[in-house]
Amino acid sequence: MSVPVRKILSLAGDGIGTEVMTATRRVMDWFQSTGRVKFEITEGLIGGASYDVHKVPLTDDTIKQAMASDAVLLACIGGPQYDTLPYELRPERGLLRLRKEMGLFANLRPAIVMDALAAASSLKADLVRGLDIMIVRELIGGAYFGEPRGIENLPNGARRGYNTMAYATHEIQRVARAAFELARKRNKRLCSVDKANVLEASVVWRDEVTKLHKAEYADIELSHMYVDNCAMQLVRTPKQFDVILTENLFGDILSDLASMMTGSLGMLPSASLGAVAADGRQAALYEPVHGSAPDIAGKGIANPLAMISSFGMMLKYSLGMGAEADLLDKAMQNVLSAGIRTGDIIEPGQTPVSTNAMADAIVAELKKLAK
Ligand code: NAD
C-alpha cells in the first residue's frame, strides 16, 4: 500500500516557537514511523524571524509555499525587540497577511477541559469538568479588516481613530456553514453570538444565519445570544454551549475568555480553514493560541501541548486521520494524568519537566497505546 505524502509548511516564528515546533516534530516523526503517513516538510520564516532576514514579516515566496501545502503548521510570532517597528513591518502583520491571503475565514478554537487539569481552571472544577465547546470565529472580516479605517488629526489638535465593522452575506454564510457542519458532527447545537440590538452589521449577521439554518440546517438546534450575555453565560454555565459562532472581534475576546477555563494558554490549539476548492483541497493553518512568550523563550520550559494539539487538529481536519488524532488526544490525557507537567500547569508536589521531556513522554505513551 502506498503511503500518502502530505506537504506541510512549518513556520516556527519567534520566541518559544522553535522550542515547541521541535517538540512537535518529534511527535510527527513518530506518526511517520508508523508508516501511515509521510510528511514532506518545508521550513519557512514568519514574524520577527522573517523581518530579521528579509526586512518584512512575511515574503511572497512564503505565501506561495503556504498555498502549495496541504497544511501550514505555525508556532508563534512577536517579541519586544519588534515593538517599535512601523505598524506594517510588525510580526503580527505577517500573520494577519497570511490568514488573509490564504482566505482563512473560519477560526476553530476548541475549549476542552481534560479531567486531569480541571483543578487548574480559573473557574470551580465542577463548572468546567468535562467541558468541550468549539468556538468558530470569523477571521478575515469585521472591524479588523473593514474600510475605511485610520487615524486623523482634527483641527483642534486632537486625534480621531476609526474602524469599520461590516459583514456581507457571503462572508457570513461561508463561516456559518462551517460552524453548522461542525455542530452536525458534534451535539447538533449552535449558538450564534452578535450584538443585533445595537449594530447593523449584527442585524445582517443574525438574518443570514437564520436563513441558512432554515434552508440547509434545520436538524441543528440554533439559538442567538448577545455578546455581553454570552460573556456572562460562559463564566456562569459554560457547559450549556456546544458550538459558538461569532464574528471576528467578539470571537477574539470570547475565545480568550473560554481559553482560561482550560487552565493554561500553553494547552490551547486552533485551526483556521478556508473554502473547499473544486479539487477538494482546503487551505488550512494550525497554530497554538499562545504568543511567543518572550519571558520564557530559550529556557526549554515552554509547554508544547498547544502546538502538539494543533498538529492533532491538522490530522483530523486536513489529513483525514481522525483515529490518529484521537490517539494523540488520549496520549496527552494519559501523560497529564500521570502527573507529567510543564511549569505552567504544575500542581503542588509535582516536578516540572522540560519542553522536550514532555514531547518524549507523549511519544512514549503513543508507542504504548499503539501496541
Ligand atoms: P504570550 O501568549 O506570549 O504569553 C502570555 C503568558 O503565557 C506569558 O507569561 C508566557 O510565558 C505564558 N505562556 C504562553 N505560552 C506558553 C507556553 N506554551 N508554555 C508556558 N507558558 C506559556 O502573550 P504576550 O506575553 O501577551 O505576548 C508576547 C508576544 O507574543 C507579543 O509580541 C505578542 O504580540 C505576541 N503574540 C503572538 C501571538 C501569535 O503568534 N498568534 C498571539 C498572542 C501574542
GROMACS .gro file of C-alpha atoms and ligand atoms in nm:
model
  415
    1MET     CA    1   0.000   0.000   0.000
    2SER     CA    2   0.141   0.340  -0.088
    3VAL     CA    3   0.184   0.584   0.199
    4PRO     CA    4   0.015   0.924   0.144
    5VAL     CA    5   0.266   1.209   0.123
    6ARG     CA    6   0.146   1.530   0.289
    7LYS     CA    7   0.314   1.862   0.218
    8ILE     CA    8   0.350   2.068   0.535
    9LEU     CA    9   0.490   2.419   0.565
   10SER     CA   10   0.645   2.463   0.910
   11LEU     CA   11   0.674   2.820   1.040
   12ALA     CA   12   0.839   2.828   1.383
   13GLY     CA   13   0.832   3.209   1.409
   14ASP     CA   14   0.971   3.379   1.720
   15GLY     CA   15   1.033   3.332   2.092
   16ILE     CA   16   0.938   2.984   2.213
   17GLY     CA   17   0.832   2.897   1.856
   18THR     CA   18   1.139   2.690   1.772
   19GLU     CA   19   1.118   2.501   2.102
   20VAL     CA   20   0.753   2.399   2.071
   21MET     CA   21   0.791   2.324   1.700
   22THR     CA   22   1.093   2.098   1.762
   23ALA     CA   23   0.891   1.911   2.026
   24THR     CA   24   0.601   1.872   1.782
   25ARG     CA   25   0.832   1.740   1.513
   26ARG     CA   26   0.921   1.450   1.746
   27VAL     CA   27   0.554   1.359   1.762
   28MET     CA   28   0.521   1.397   1.383
   29ASP     CA   29   0.823   1.171   1.339
   30TRP     CA   30   0.651   0.904   1.545
   31PHE     CA   31   0.340   0.918   1.325
   32GLN     CA   32   0.566   0.883   1.020
   33SER     CA   33   0.739   0.586   1.180
   34THR     CA   34   0.404   0.402   1.189
   35GLY     CA   35   0.409   0.401   0.808
   36ARG     CA   36   0.060   0.551   0.782
   37VAL     CA   37   0.171   0.890   0.653
   38LYS     CA   38   0.476   1.064   0.517
   39PHE     CA   39   0.535   1.434   0.577
   40GLU     CA   40   0.723   1.643   0.324
   41ILE     CA   41   0.814   1.936   0.546
   42THR     CA   42   0.938   2.275   0.421
   43GLU     CA   43   1.059   2.527   0.678
   44GLY     CA   44   0.984   2.898   0.634
   45LEU     CA   45   1.013   3.225   0.821
   46ILE     CA   46   0.741   3.449   0.961
   47GLY     CA   47   0.717   3.741   1.203
   48GLY     CA   48   1.034   3.881   1.356
   49ALA     CA   49   1.237   3.588   1.222
   50SER     CA   50   1.138   3.689   0.869
   51TYR     CA   51   1.194   4.057   0.938
   52ASP     CA   52   1.549   3.985   1.060
   53VAL     CA   53   1.638   3.821   0.728
   54HIS     CA   54   1.410   3.984   0.468
   55LYS     CA   55   1.306   4.313   0.634
   56VAL     CA   56   0.939   4.211   0.602
   57PRO     CA   57   0.735   3.989   0.838
   58LEU     CA   58   0.621   3.761   0.554
   59THR     CA   59   0.755   3.721   0.198
   60ASP     CA   60   0.554   3.647  -0.118
   61ASP     CA   61   0.758   3.330  -0.151
   62THR     CA   62   0.641   3.202   0.187
   63ILE     CA   63   0.281   3.277   0.090
   64LYS     CA   64   0.331   3.073  -0.229
   65GLN     CA   65   0.471   2.785  -0.026
   66ALA     CA   66   0.174   2.806   0.210
   67MET     CA   67  -0.068   2.787  -0.083
   68ALA     CA   68   0.112   2.483  -0.223
   69SER     CA   69   0.098   2.291   0.106
   70ASP     CA   70  -0.167   2.053   0.235
   71ALA     CA   71  -0.148   2.247   0.561
   72VAL     CA   72   0.060   2.507   0.742
   73LEU     CA   73   0.184   2.449   1.096
   74LEU     CA   74   0.276   2.773   1.269
   75ALA     CA   75   0.409   2.828   1.620
   76CYS     CA   76   0.402   3.194   1.728
   77ILE     CA   77   0.533   3.538   1.641
   78GLY     CA   78   0.637   3.859   1.817
   79GLY     CA   79   0.883   3.994   2.066
   80PRO     CA   80   0.969   4.319   2.243
   81GLN     CA   81   1.256   4.394   2.001
   82TYR     CA   82   0.997   4.441   1.722
   83ASP     CA   83   0.754   4.659   1.916
   84THR     CA   84   0.900   4.985   1.784
   85LEU     CA   85   0.884   4.887   1.415
   86PRO     CA   86   0.637   5.070   1.190
   87TYR     CA   87   0.293   4.908   1.202
   88GLU     CA   88   0.324   4.741   0.858
   89LEU     CA   89   0.652   4.568   0.949
   90ARG     CA   90   0.544   4.427   1.285
   91PRO     CA   91   0.538   4.049   1.326
   92GLU     CA   92   0.155   4.047   1.370
   93ARG     CA   93   0.116   4.193   1.022
   94GLY     CA   94   0.284   3.884   0.878
   95LEU     CA   95   0.033   3.659   1.049
   96LEU     CA   96  -0.269   3.871   0.952
   97ARG     CA   97  -0.149   3.880   0.591
   98LEU     CA   98  -0.101   3.503   0.581
   99ARG     CA   99  -0.455   3.444   0.711
  100LYS     CA  100  -0.598   3.692   0.462
  101GLU     CA  101  -0.403   3.568   0.157
  102MET     CA  102  -0.491   3.207   0.235
  103GLY     CA  103  -0.858   3.308   0.270
  104LEU     CA  104  -0.885   3.152   0.617
  105PHE     CA  105  -1.227   3.277   0.719
  106ALA     CA  106  -1.312   3.017   0.986
  107ASN     CA  107  -1.107   3.000   1.303
  108LEU     CA  108  -1.181   2.697   1.518
  109ARG     CA  109  -1.087   2.718   1.882
  110PRO     CA  110  -1.182   2.424   2.099
  111ALA     CA  111  -1.204   2.483   2.473
  112ILE     CA  112  -1.172   2.138   2.623
  113VAL     CA  113  -1.103   2.070   2.989
  114MET     CA  114  -0.912   1.749   3.038
  115ASP     CA  115  -1.010   1.580   3.365
  116ALA     CA  116  -0.653   1.591   3.493
  117LEU     CA  117  -0.649   1.970   3.459
  118ALA     CA  118  -0.996   2.062   3.593
  119ALA     CA  119  -0.836   2.198   3.910
  120ALA     CA  120  -0.612   2.430   3.706
  121SER     CA  121  -0.911   2.623   3.570
  122SER     CA  122  -0.985   2.972   3.697
  123LEU     CA  123  -1.345   2.855   3.748
  124LYS     CA  124  -1.463   2.597   4.002
  125ALA     CA  125  -1.367   2.246   3.889
  126ASP     CA  126  -1.732   2.131   3.891
  127LEU     CA  127  -1.832   2.402   3.644
  128VAL     CA  128  -1.571   2.302   3.388
  129ARG     CA  129  -1.505   1.930   3.435
  130GLY     CA  130  -1.589   1.763   3.103
  131LEU     CA  131  -1.621   2.097   2.922
  132ASP     CA  132  -1.596   2.058   2.544
  133ILE     CA  133  -1.702   2.359   2.341
  134MET     CA  134  -1.593   2.481   2.000
  135ILE     CA  135  -1.578   2.849   1.918
  136VAL     CA  136  -1.593   2.933   1.548
  137ARG     CA  137  -1.467   3.285   1.491
  138GLU     CA  138  -1.491   3.469   1.160
  139LEU     CA  139  -1.130   3.559   1.090
  140ILE     CA  140  -1.085   3.788   0.791
  141GLY     CA  141  -1.371   4.036   0.811
  142GLY     CA  142  -1.531   4.274   1.059
  143ALA     CA  143  -1.359   4.561   1.236
  144TYR     CA  144  -1.005   4.419   1.195
  145PHE     CA  145  -1.017   4.449   0.817
  146GLY     CA  146  -1.309   4.686   0.738
  147GLU     CA  147  -1.252   5.004   0.538
  148PRO     CA  148  -1.242   5.295   0.592
  149ARG     CA  149  -1.002   5.283   0.882
  150GLY     CA  150  -0.739   5.520   1.006
  151ILE     CA  151  -0.623   5.789   1.244
  152GLU     CA  152  -0.687   6.152   1.155
  153ASN     CA  153  -0.568   6.478   1.303
  154LEU     CA  154  -0.852   6.710   1.394
  155PRO     CA  155  -0.837   7.090   1.353
  156ASN     CA  156  -0.846   7.136   1.731
  157GLY     CA  157  -0.522   6.939   1.766
  158ALA     CA  158  -0.692   6.621   1.891
  159ARG     CA  159  -0.680   6.291   1.704
  160ARG     CA  160  -0.956   6.054   1.598
  161GLY     CA  161  -0.912   5.682   1.535
  162TYR     CA  162  -1.181   5.490   1.347
  163ASN     CA  163  -1.257   5.144   1.209
  164THR     CA  164  -1.545   4.987   1.019
  165MET     CA  165  -1.733   4.676   1.122
  166ALA     CA  166  -1.908   4.542   0.813
  167TYR     CA  167  -2.029   4.197   0.707
  168ALA     CA  168  -2.174   4.098   0.370
  169THR     CA  169  -2.397   3.798   0.303
  170HIS     CA  170  -2.126   3.572   0.156
  171GLU     CA  171  -1.885   3.640   0.445
  172ILE     CA  172  -2.149   3.535   0.696
  173GLN     CA  173  -2.276   3.237   0.500
  174ARG     CA  174  -1.938   3.071   0.450
  175VAL     CA  175  -1.835   3.083   0.816
  176ALA     CA  176  -2.186   2.994   0.937
  177ARG     CA  177  -2.184   2.693   0.706
  178ALA     CA  178  -1.852   2.578   0.856
  179ALA     CA  179  -2.000   2.613   1.206
  180PHE     CA  180  -2.323   2.429   1.120
  181GLU     CA  181  -2.121   2.145   0.965
  182LEU     CA  182  -1.915   2.114   1.284
  183ALA     CA  183  -2.228   2.120   1.500
  184ARG     CA  184  -2.369   1.839   1.289
  185LYS     CA  185  -2.066   1.624   1.376
  186ARG     CA  186  -2.091   1.714   1.746
  187ASN     CA  187  -2.403   1.764   1.961
  188LYS     CA  188  -2.605   1.946   1.694
  189ARG     CA  189  -2.636   2.272   1.885
  190LEU     CA  190  -2.518   2.609   1.754
  191CYS     CA  191  -2.531   2.941   1.936
  192SER     CA  192  -2.473   3.243   1.711
  193VAL     CA  193  -2.340   3.542   1.904
  194ASP     CA  194  -2.390   3.902   1.792
  195LYS     CA  195  -2.496   4.248   1.910
  196ALA     CA  196  -2.803   4.284   1.691
  197ASN     CA  197  -2.970   4.519   1.938
  198VAL     CA  198  -2.708   4.787   1.860
  199LEU     CA  199  -2.507   4.707   1.545
  200GLU     CA  200  -2.638   4.691   1.187
  201ALA     CA  201  -2.355   4.451   1.097
  202SER     CA  202  -2.505   4.217   1.357
  203VAL     CA  203  -2.861   4.258   1.226
  204VAL     CA  204  -2.745   4.127   0.888
  205TRP     CA  205  -2.538   3.856   1.063
  206ARG     CA  206  -2.841   3.727   1.256
  207ASP     CA  207  -3.070   3.735   0.948
  208GLU     CA  208  -2.824   3.544   0.732
  209VAL     CA  209  -2.753   3.278   0.995
  210THR     CA  210  -3.128   3.230   1.047
  211LYS     CA  211  -3.190   3.200   0.671
  212LEU     CA  212  -2.913   2.946   0.624
  213HIS     CA  213  -3.040   2.746   0.919
  214LYS     CA  214  -3.389   2.726   0.769
  215ALA     CA  215  -3.262   2.641   0.422
  216GLU     CA  216  -2.993   2.382   0.498
  217TYR     CA  217  -2.950   2.302   0.866
  218ALA     CA  218  -3.295   2.259   1.020
  219ASP     CA  219  -3.164   1.949   1.204
  220ILE     CA  220  -2.935   2.171   1.415
  221GLU     CA  221  -3.073   2.349   1.722
  222LEU     CA  222  -2.994   2.718   1.660
  223SER     CA  223  -3.001   2.990   1.925
  224HIS     CA  224  -2.892   3.354   1.917
  225MET     CA  225  -2.727   3.538   2.203
  226TYR     CA  226  -2.598   3.892   2.253
  227VAL     CA  227  -2.225   3.902   2.307
  228ASP     CA  228  -2.243   4.063   2.652
  229ASN     CA  229  -2.480   3.792   2.772
  230CYS     CA  230  -2.257   3.525   2.615
  231ALA     CA  231  -1.956   3.653   2.810
  232MET     CA  232  -2.160   3.620   3.128
  233GLN     CA  233  -2.302   3.277   3.040
  234LEU     CA  234  -1.956   3.144   2.958
  235VAL     CA  235  -1.838   3.200   3.314
  236ARG     CA  236  -2.174   3.109   3.471
  237THR     CA  237  -2.260   2.778   3.300
  238PRO     CA  238  -2.008   2.713   3.023
  239LYS     CA  239  -2.127   2.357   2.964
  240GLN     CA  240  -2.457   2.488   2.816
  241PHE     CA  241  -2.270   2.550   2.486
  242ASP     CA  242  -2.173   2.312   2.207
  243VAL     CA  243  -2.064   2.525   1.908
  244ILE     CA  244  -2.047   2.905   1.934
  245LEU     CA  245  -2.037   3.103   1.609
  246THR     CA  246  -1.935   3.467   1.614
  247GLU     CA  247  -1.769   3.750   1.422
  248ASN     CA  248  -1.403   3.847   1.438
  249LEU     CA  249  -1.379   4.097   1.724
  250PHE     CA  250  -1.630   3.923   1.952
  251GLY     CA  251  -1.463   3.590   1.880
  252ASP     CA  252  -1.120   3.725   1.966
  253ILE     CA  253  -1.241   3.821   2.312
  254LEU     CA  254  -1.477   3.531   2.385
  255SER     CA  255  -1.227   3.266   2.279
  256ASP     CA  256  -0.961   3.408   2.512
  257LEU     CA  257  -1.216   3.410   2.790
  258ALA     CA  258  -1.312   3.049   2.722
  259SER     CA  259  -0.947   2.951   2.698
  260MET     CA  260  -0.875   3.046   3.056
  261MET     CA  261  -1.126   2.788   3.175
  262THR     CA  262  -0.898   2.520   3.042
  263GLY     CA  263  -0.608   2.608   3.268
  264SER     CA  264  -0.323   2.748   3.063
  265LEU     CA  265  -0.254   2.924   2.737
  266GLY     CA  266   0.004   2.652   2.682
  267MET     CA  267  -0.276   2.399   2.626
  268LEU     CA  268  -0.482   2.567   2.354
  269PRO     CA  269  -0.473   2.473   1.987
  270SER     CA  270  -0.651   2.635   1.692
  271ALA     CA  271  -0.728   2.567   1.329
  272SER     CA  272  -0.805   2.823   1.060
  273LEU     CA  273  -0.977   2.695   0.748
  274GLY     CA  274  -1.061   2.837   0.406
  275ALA     CA  275  -1.308   2.731   0.140
  276VAL     CA  276  -1.301   2.381  -0.006
  277ALA     CA  277  -1.181   2.410  -0.367
  278ALA     CA  278  -1.323   2.215  -0.660
  279ASP     CA  279  -1.037   1.961  -0.631
  280GLY     CA  280  -1.126   1.902  -0.263
  281ARG     CA  281  -0.826   2.091  -0.127
  282GLN     CA  282  -0.882   2.330   0.162
  283ALA     CA  283  -0.639   2.598   0.277
  284ALA     CA  284  -0.559   2.536   0.643
  285LEU     CA  285  -0.336   2.681   0.911
  286TYR     CA  286  -0.282   2.523   1.252
  287GLU     CA  287  -0.134   2.721   1.539
  288PRO     CA  288  -0.141   2.737   1.916
  289VAL     CA  289  -0.336   3.026   2.069
  290HIS     CA  290  -0.041   3.148   2.275
  291GLY     CA  291   0.215   3.408   2.172
  292SER     CA  292   0.594   3.389   2.165
  293ALA     CA  293   0.627   3.404   2.547
  294PRO     CA  294   0.948   3.611   2.549
  295ASP     CA  295   0.968   3.575   2.929
  296ILE     CA  296   1.049   3.204   2.899
  297ALA     CA  297   1.194   3.182   2.546
  298GLY     CA  298   1.519   2.988   2.514
  299LYS     CA  299   1.483   2.819   2.852
  300GLY     CA  300   1.341   2.490   2.722
  301ILE     CA  301   1.048   2.503   2.964
  302ALA     CA  302   0.756   2.605   2.739
  303ASN     CA  303   0.454   2.379   2.727
  304PRO     CA  304   0.445   2.217   2.380
  305LEU     CA  305   0.093   2.071   2.419
  306ALA     CA  306  -0.091   2.358   2.246
  307MET     CA  307   0.138   2.315   1.945
  308ILE     CA  308   0.111   1.935   1.955
  309SER     CA  309  -0.272   1.958   1.980
  310SER     CA  310  -0.268   2.195   1.683
  311PHE     CA  311  -0.091   1.920   1.492
  312GLY     CA  312  -0.368   1.688   1.621
  313MET     CA  313  -0.629   1.922   1.467
  314MET     CA  314  -0.431   1.905   1.142
  315LEU     CA  315  -0.452   1.525   1.147
  316LYS     CA  316  -0.828   1.549   1.192
  317TYR     CA  317  -0.931   1.838   0.970
  318SER     CA  318  -0.672   1.837   0.687
  319LEU     CA  319  -0.531   1.487   0.666
  320GLY     CA  320  -0.841   1.275   0.724
  321MET     CA  321  -0.669   1.097   1.014
  322GLY     CA  322  -0.935   1.127   1.283
  323ALA     CA  323  -0.841   0.799   1.455
  324GLU     CA  324  -0.478   0.913   1.483
  325ALA     CA  325  -0.595   1.249   1.624
  326ASP     CA  326  -0.796   1.064   1.889
  327LEU     CA  327  -0.492   0.851   1.972
  328LEU     CA  328  -0.285   1.166   2.021
  329ASP     CA  329  -0.555   1.317   2.248
  330LYS     CA  330  -0.556   1.001   2.455
  331ALA     CA  331  -0.176   1.003   2.485
  332MET     CA  332  -0.182   1.365   2.606
  333GLN     CA  333  -0.452   1.289   2.862
  334ASN     CA  334  -0.264   0.988   2.997
  335VAL     CA  335   0.061   1.182   3.028
  336LEU     CA  336  -0.114   1.461   3.219
  337SER     CA  337  -0.298   1.212   3.441
  338ALA     CA  338   0.038   1.055   3.524
  339GLY     CA  339   0.141   1.394   3.666
  340ILE     CA  340   0.391   1.479   3.392
  341ARG     CA  341   0.360   1.857   3.361
  342THR     CA  342   0.547   2.162   3.238
  343GLY     CA  343   0.579   2.454   3.479
  344ASP     CA  344   0.267   2.639   3.362
  345ILE     CA  345   0.033   2.352   3.462
  346ILE     CA  346   0.221   2.216   3.759
  347GLU     CA  347   0.037   2.117   4.077
  348PRO     CA  348   0.179   2.104   4.430
  349GLY     CA  349   0.410   1.806   4.475
  350GLN     CA  350   0.492   1.769   4.105
  351THR     CA  351   0.830   1.845   3.946
  352PRO     CA  352   0.813   2.038   3.618
  353VAL     CA  353   0.951   1.872   3.307
  354SER     CA  354   1.116   2.040   3.008
  355THR     CA  355   0.957   2.101   2.667
  356ASN     CA  356   1.148   1.809   2.515
  357ALA     CA  357   1.076   1.576   2.807
  358MET     CA  358   0.703   1.643   2.760
  359ALA     CA  359   0.732   1.555   2.390
  360ASP     CA  360   0.925   1.239   2.476
  361ALA     CA  361   0.657   1.140   2.729
  362ILE     CA  362   0.386   1.184   2.462
  363VAL     CA  363   0.582   0.973   2.213
  364ALA     CA  364   0.641   0.701   2.474
  365GLU     CA  365   0.268   0.697   2.552
  366LEU     CA  366   0.178   0.684   2.181
  367LYS     CA  367   0.405   0.381   2.142
  368LYS     CA  368   0.233   0.213   2.436
  369LEU     CA  369  -0.119   0.288   2.311
  370ALA     CA  370  -0.041   0.175   1.957
  371LYS     CA  371   0.079  -0.170   2.067
  372NAD     P1  372   0.202   3.513   2.535
  372NAD     O1  373   0.096   3.417   2.496
  372NAD     O2  374   0.328   3.506   2.457
  372NAD     O3  375   0.239   3.492   2.690
  372NAD     C1  376   0.148   3.517   2.795
  372NAD     C2  377   0.195   3.439   2.921
  372NAD     O4  378   0.168   3.300   2.900
  372NAD     C3  379   0.345   3.450   2.948
  372NAD     O5  380   0.367   3.452   3.085
  372NAD     C4  381   0.402   3.324   2.887
  372NAD     O6  382   0.521   3.280   2.947
  372NAD     C5  383   0.288   3.224   2.908
  372NAD     N1  384   0.287   3.123   2.802
  372NAD     C6  385   0.247   3.141   2.673
  372NAD     N2  386   0.262   3.029   2.604
  372NAD     C7  387   0.315   2.938   2.689
  372NAD     C8  388   0.355   2.803   2.675
  372NAD     N3  389   0.345   2.736   2.559
  372NAD     N4  390   0.406   2.740   2.783
  372NAD     C9  391   0.417   2.802   2.901
  372NAD     N5  392   0.379   2.931   2.920
  372NAD    C10  393   0.330   2.998   2.815
  372NAD     O7  394   0.139   3.659   2.526
  372NAD     P2  395   0.209   3.801   2.547
  372NAD     O8  396   0.311   3.792   2.654
  372NAD     O9  397   0.096   3.896   2.560
  372NAD    O10  398   0.280   3.831   2.408
  372NAD    C11  399   0.417   3.805   2.379
  372NAD    C12  400   0.440   3.827   2.230
  372NAD    O11  401   0.363   3.732   2.154
  372NAD    C13  402   0.396   3.965   2.182
  372NAD    O12  403   0.490   4.010   2.089
  372NAD    C14  404   0.261   3.939   2.116
  372NAD    O13  405   0.233   4.033   2.014
  372NAD    C15  406   0.283   3.801   2.059
  372NAD     N6  407   0.159   3.722   2.037
  372NAD    C16  408   0.159   3.641   1.929
  372NAD    C17  409   0.050   3.557   1.907
  372NAD    C18  410   0.057   3.461   1.793
  372NAD    O14  411   0.165   3.429   1.745
  372NAD     N7  412  -0.056   3.411   1.745
  372NAD    C19  413  -0.057   3.557   1.997
  372NAD    C20  414  -0.053   3.640   2.107
  372NAD    C21  415   0.058   3.722   2.128
   0.00000   0.00000   0.00000
